[in-house]
């Protein structure tokens, strides 16, 4: 398959401290950052500021003081300094902590020079960050939605500390009503400016980033922009939602309405910046207008994604020439060979059928747009995407480096069981080949879809057994769990004595343990030696297998008890490691009273070993093993109260968070 960039996805370059190193190196040559020229004193000042920021701050107040002091140095030079590479980094990193007067001063200066600022390669970053800060301050903490109220595709993600501190400061600081109003006006002004200059900015590599940020702001979606952190790929996973004025939604809807009337609309997915813009619009429409998303997504599908590949005609011409030559050779051979021999030879030399792919699968940026569309599409649009783009091509797409991610995304979001069964039928024979090629994410996605939709579960287990060469032999079948966690066939497993656990192998095991009939895999796990089990469970990926085993509603109580007893003698080894201590915690919670006593006895006998590890000390304190050493009966009597108290504490914390949210929402009413 012909693809751009040899079919490989671009990996983001690591920037980190290299930026500072390069900046100081160029300064020795008299080059004080790219963009507008600054003198030696200004360069030294802002480089020292960046060094101080990289070192970190003890508290937010120090950062606020530094921000205000730095911004005092930019008076009447806002535009000039923001257009310098070094200074723009400092301003972008600090602008979230300045007071209202300083920020409004930048609003005014940038507002008078919007067009050049949007296209400036350095000042545009400052403007984009100003838009984010104005969004947060204009809405405030009361507009924040709970995570559960966000779109279903949103997933929890630990944001960088810098983003958390900055977001919290701008949401919780008491700004005046006038300042908040000006911040909202700035967001709306920038968004409308982008809309009115759509024709110029769609193709602009700097302005298009501001446009995408403004669209996200208009629907209440916050994705932090951090000067020294990587950008936000897969925005649906990183977002946080806020309530915004209805007027903002109407402005946002004008972007897709205007773009879809352009004659160049069909080519948008195949250009990097316009493709990313379409992805952000689809993501935003999934929040504000599902029906418009359905219409817009269908237009992208029919007008753009289904376009034939430009190189197909040339390939067909070349293939015709080759076929004609082969036919001539066969005709000459036919005079000397029998018909049977001719048929056999043709069968050997006949090339495999070429899968004709739409243009979308030949361009990386278009594939990424397709993945976004798959993640936000409703059931009907998703079925259309599958039928028109994937049906009959799944097996081929799953084995390509650039397109197997799209197959995984399809498996994650398929909603109709008949569609999934058709996908499974195509992928099942390719399971072994996918594992050989290293595209294990597709196999993991397939097992996850079997679990989510409750279909083809027995066939999935059989396909994995065949792929790992453990079917049909009683002794080999016992190695099914071992083969799965390493995703290696039986023949290769014999020489592997490492404790490595494959991420996707662990996920597949977790999925199967939650299938309706996981008994075969359960028996494979329980038949393993305890040493081997403890080694697997004491790894980052393997530790989560215990969670699935103990929490699956299709695994009986006796099987759980067997697993917990099987690990007797290894609980100390588990307790002193990060991931093993999690396993011990899960086993202790699920154990019967007698088994809990056995675990406590084993741990207390090697208390010094536990106390020598930070994770072991936590276990020792959490389960009050000092009390057990004094009196096991007293410990047993207080254990129920201890566990209940821990559960109550968790519940109290969650209630306090809910009460805090409610009090903030109704603060205006309560203070009247």
PDB file of C-alpha atoms in Angstrom, residues 368-479:
ATOM      1  CA  UNK A 368      -6.343  10.587  12.069  1.00  0.00           C
ATOM      2  CA  UNK A 369      -9.467  12.539  11.089  1.00  0.00           C
ATOM      3  CA  UNK A 370     -11.254   9.242  10.449  1.00  0.00           C
ATOM      4  CA  UNK A 371     -10.256   8.014  13.918  1.00  0.00           C
ATOM      5  CA  UNK A 372     -11.719  11.172  15.458  1.00  0.00           C
ATOM      6  CA  UNK A 373     -14.924  10.729  13.479  1.00  0.00           C
ATOM      7  CA  UNK A 374     -15.208   7.102  14.597  1.00  0.00           C
ATOM      8  CA  UNK A 375     -14.828   8.143  18.248  1.00  0.00           C
ATOM      9  CA  UNK A 376     -17.677  10.707  18.172  1.00  0.00           C
ATOM     10  CA  UNK A 377     -20.075   9.265  15.570  1.00  0.00           C
ATOM     11  CA  UNK A 378     -23.554   8.072  16.503  1.00  0.00           C
ATOM     12  CA  UNK A 379     -24.756   4.539  15.760  1.00  0.00           C
ATOM     13  CA  UNK A 380     -26.099   5.290  12.252  1.00  0.00           C
ATOM     14  CA  UNK A 381     -23.068   7.291  11.063  1.00  0.00           C
ATOM     15  CA  UNK A 382     -20.753   4.665  12.546  1.00  0.00           C
ATOM     16  CA  UNK A 383     -22.495   1.912  10.588  1.00  0.00           C
ATOM     17  CA  UNK A 384     -22.150   3.973   7.398  1.00  0.00           C
ATOM     18  CA  UNK A 385     -18.438   4.532   8.051  1.00  0.00           C
ATOM     19  CA  UNK A 386     -17.943   0.820   8.580  1.00  0.00           C
ATOM     20  CA  UNK A 387     -19.964  -0.272   5.541  1.00  0.00           C
ATOM     21  CA  UNK A 388     -18.413   2.205   3.100  1.00  0.00           C
ATOM     22  CA  UNK A 389     -14.795   2.265   4.259  1.00  0.00           C
ATOM     23  CA  UNK A 390     -13.975  -0.878   6.234  1.00  0.00           C
ATOM     24  CA  UNK A 391     -16.253  -3.686   5.088  1.00  0.00           C
ATOM     25  CA  UNK A 392     -14.278  -6.252   3.090  1.00  0.00           C
ATOM     26  CA  UNK A 393     -10.988  -4.477   3.870  1.00  0.00           C
ATOM     27  CA  UNK A 394     -10.669  -4.992   7.630  1.00  0.00           C
ATOM     28  CA  UNK A 395      -8.122  -7.818   7.417  1.00  0.00           C
ATOM     29  CA  UNK A 396      -5.880  -5.806   5.094  1.00  0.00           C
ATOM     30  CA  UNK A 397      -6.184  -2.558   7.064  1.00  0.00           C
ATOM     31  CA  UNK A 398      -5.447  -4.303  10.364  1.00  0.00           C
ATOM     32  CA  UNK A 399      -2.069  -5.448   8.993  1.00  0.00           C
ATOM     33  CA  UNK A 400      -0.854  -1.998   7.929  1.00  0.00           C
ATOM     34  CA  UNK A 401       1.150   0.213  10.270  1.00  0.00           C
ATOM     35  CA  UNK A 402      -0.740   3.392   9.363  1.00  0.00           C
ATOM     36  CA  UNK A 403      -4.294   2.021   9.355  1.00  0.00           C
ATOM     37  CA  UNK A 404      -4.438  -0.548  12.156  1.00  0.00           C
ATOM     38  CA  UNK A 405      -5.111   2.286  14.617  1.00  0.00           C
ATOM     39  CA  UNK A 406      -8.288   3.125  12.700  1.00  0.00           C
ATOM     40  CA  UNK A 407      -9.352  -0.532  12.967  1.00  0.00           C
ATOM     41  CA  UNK A 408      -8.775  -0.411  16.724  1.00  0.00           C
ATOM     42  CA  UNK A 409     -10.849   2.772  16.979  1.00  0.00           C
ATOM     43  CA  UNK A 410     -13.655   1.106  15.015  1.00  0.00           C
ATOM     44  CA  UNK A 411     -13.607  -1.875  17.379  1.00  0.00           C
ATOM     45  CA  UNK A 412     -13.749   0.451  20.401  1.00  0.00           C
ATOM     46  CA  UNK A 413     -16.895   2.224  19.209  1.00  0.00           C
ATOM     47  CA  UNK A 414     -18.952  -0.274  17.188  1.00  0.00           C
ATOM     48  CA  UNK A 415     -22.456  -0.231  18.597  1.00  0.00           C
ATOM     49  CA  UNK A 416     -24.352  -2.750  16.447  1.00  0.00           C
ATOM     50  CA  UNK A 417     -23.770  -6.471  17.066  1.00  0.00           C
ATOM     51  CA  UNK A 418     -24.280  -7.483  13.377  1.00  0.00           C
ATOM     52  CA  UNK A 419     -21.553  -5.026  12.341  1.00  0.00           C
ATOM     53  CA  UNK A 420     -19.194  -6.429  14.942  1.00  0.00           C
ATOM     54  CA  UNK A 421     -19.911 -10.009  13.916  1.00  0.00           C
ATOM     55  CA  UNK A 422     -19.021  -9.112  10.318  1.00  0.00           C
ATOM     56  CA  UNK A 423     -15.750  -7.514  11.512  1.00  0.00           C
ATOM     57  CA  UNK A 424     -14.978 -10.559  13.665  1.00  0.00           C
ATOM     58  CA  UNK A 425     -15.526 -12.897  10.726  1.00  0.00           C
ATOM     59  CA  UNK A 426     -12.909 -10.980   8.729  1.00  0.00           C
ATOM     60  CA  UNK A 427     -10.356 -10.674  11.538  1.00  0.00           C
ATOM     61  CA  UNK A 428     -10.613 -14.107  13.159  1.00  0.00           C
ATOM     62  CA  UNK A 429      -8.529 -15.952  10.504  1.00  0.00           C
ATOM     63  CA  UNK A 430      -5.839 -13.244  10.761  1.00  0.00           C
ATOM     64  CA  UNK A 431      -5.310 -13.500  14.528  1.00  0.00           C
ATOM     65  CA  UNK A 432      -2.041 -15.428  14.307  1.00  0.00           C
ATOM     66  CA  UNK A 433      -0.692 -13.200  11.542  1.00  0.00           C
ATOM     67  CA  UNK A 434      -1.533 -10.058  13.513  1.00  0.00           C
ATOM     68  CA  UNK A 435       0.360 -11.390  16.542  1.00  0.00           C
ATOM     69  CA  UNK A 436       3.358 -12.295  14.375  1.00  0.00           C
ATOM     70  CA  UNK A 437       3.427  -8.813  12.840  1.00  0.00           C
ATOM     71  CA  UNK A 438       3.245  -7.156  16.258  1.00  0.00           C
ATOM     72  CA  UNK A 439      -0.180  -5.550  15.743  1.00  0.00           C
ATOM     73  CA  UNK A 440      -1.365  -6.882  19.074  1.00  0.00           C
ATOM     74  CA  UNK A 441      -3.549  -3.829  19.750  1.00  0.00           C
ATOM     75  CA  UNK A 442      -6.017  -5.046  17.117  1.00  0.00           C
ATOM     76  CA  UNK A 443      -6.321  -8.433  18.831  1.00  0.00           C
ATOM     77  CA  UNK A 444      -6.774  -6.726  22.199  1.00  0.00           C
ATOM     78  CA  UNK A 445      -9.416  -4.431  20.676  1.00  0.00           C
ATOM     79  CA  UNK A 446     -11.210  -7.460  19.250  1.00  0.00           C
ATOM     80  CA  UNK A 447     -11.378  -9.220  22.632  1.00  0.00           C
ATOM     81  CA  UNK A 448     -12.542  -5.970  24.297  1.00  0.00           C
ATOM     82  CA  UNK A 449     -15.350  -5.657  21.737  1.00  0.00           C
ATOM     83  CA  UNK A 450     -16.364  -9.272  22.400  1.00  0.00           C
ATOM     84  CA  UNK A 451     -16.705  -8.381  26.084  1.00  0.00           C
ATOM     85  CA  UNK A 452     -18.455  -5.047  25.525  1.00  0.00           C
ATOM     86  CA  UNK A 453     -21.041  -6.384  23.051  1.00  0.00           C
ATOM     87  CA  UNK A 454     -21.368  -9.877  24.548  1.00  0.00           C
ATOM     88  CA  UNK A 455     -20.767 -11.623  21.217  1.00  0.00           C
ATOM     89  CA  UNK A 456     -18.327 -14.156  19.695  1.00  0.00           C
ATOM     90  CA  UNK A 457     -16.642 -14.825  23.049  1.00  0.00           C
ATOM     91  CA  UNK A 458     -16.158 -18.595  22.642  1.00  0.00           C
ATOM     92  CA  UNK A 459     -14.905 -18.069  19.075  1.00  0.00           C
ATOM     93  CA  UNK A 460     -12.410 -15.476  20.343  1.00  0.00           C
ATOM     94  CA  UNK A 461     -10.944 -17.926  22.853  1.00  0.00           C
ATOM     95  CA  UNK A 462     -10.705 -20.606  20.151  1.00  0.00           C
ATOM     96  CA  UNK A 463      -8.996 -18.187  17.739  1.00  0.00           C
ATOM     97  CA  UNK A 464      -6.404 -17.288  20.376  1.00  0.00           C
ATOM     98  CA  UNK A 465      -5.751 -20.944  21.172  1.00  0.00           C
ATOM     99  CA  UNK A 466      -5.143 -21.674  17.496  1.00  0.00           C
ATOM    100  CA  UNK A 467      -2.953 -18.615  17.055  1.00  0.00           C
ATOM    101  CA  UNK A 468      -0.788 -19.561  20.057  1.00  0.00           C
ATOM    102  CA  UNK A 469      -0.637 -23.262  18.997  1.00  0.00           C
ATOM    103  CA  UNK A 470      -2.125 -24.669  22.202  1.00  0.00           C
ATOM    104  CA  UNK A 471      -5.317 -26.216  20.839  1.00  0.00           C
ATOM    105  CA  UNK A 472      -5.847 -29.950  20.370  1.00  0.00           C
ATOM    106  CA  UNK A 473      -3.293 -31.091  22.958  1.00  0.00           C
ATOM    107  CA  UNK A 474      -4.087 -31.426  26.653  1.00  0.00           C
ATOM    108  CA  UNK A 475      -0.575 -30.577  27.873  1.00  0.00           C
ATOM    109  CA  UNK A 476      -0.148 -27.631  25.545  1.00  0.00           C
ATOM    110  CA  UNK A 477      -3.579 -26.253  26.416  1.00  0.00           C
ATOM    111  CA  UNK A 478      -2.434 -25.855  30.031  1.00  0.00           C
ATOM    112  CA  UNK A 479       0.057 -23.264  28.778  1.00  0.00           C
TER     113      UNK A 479
END
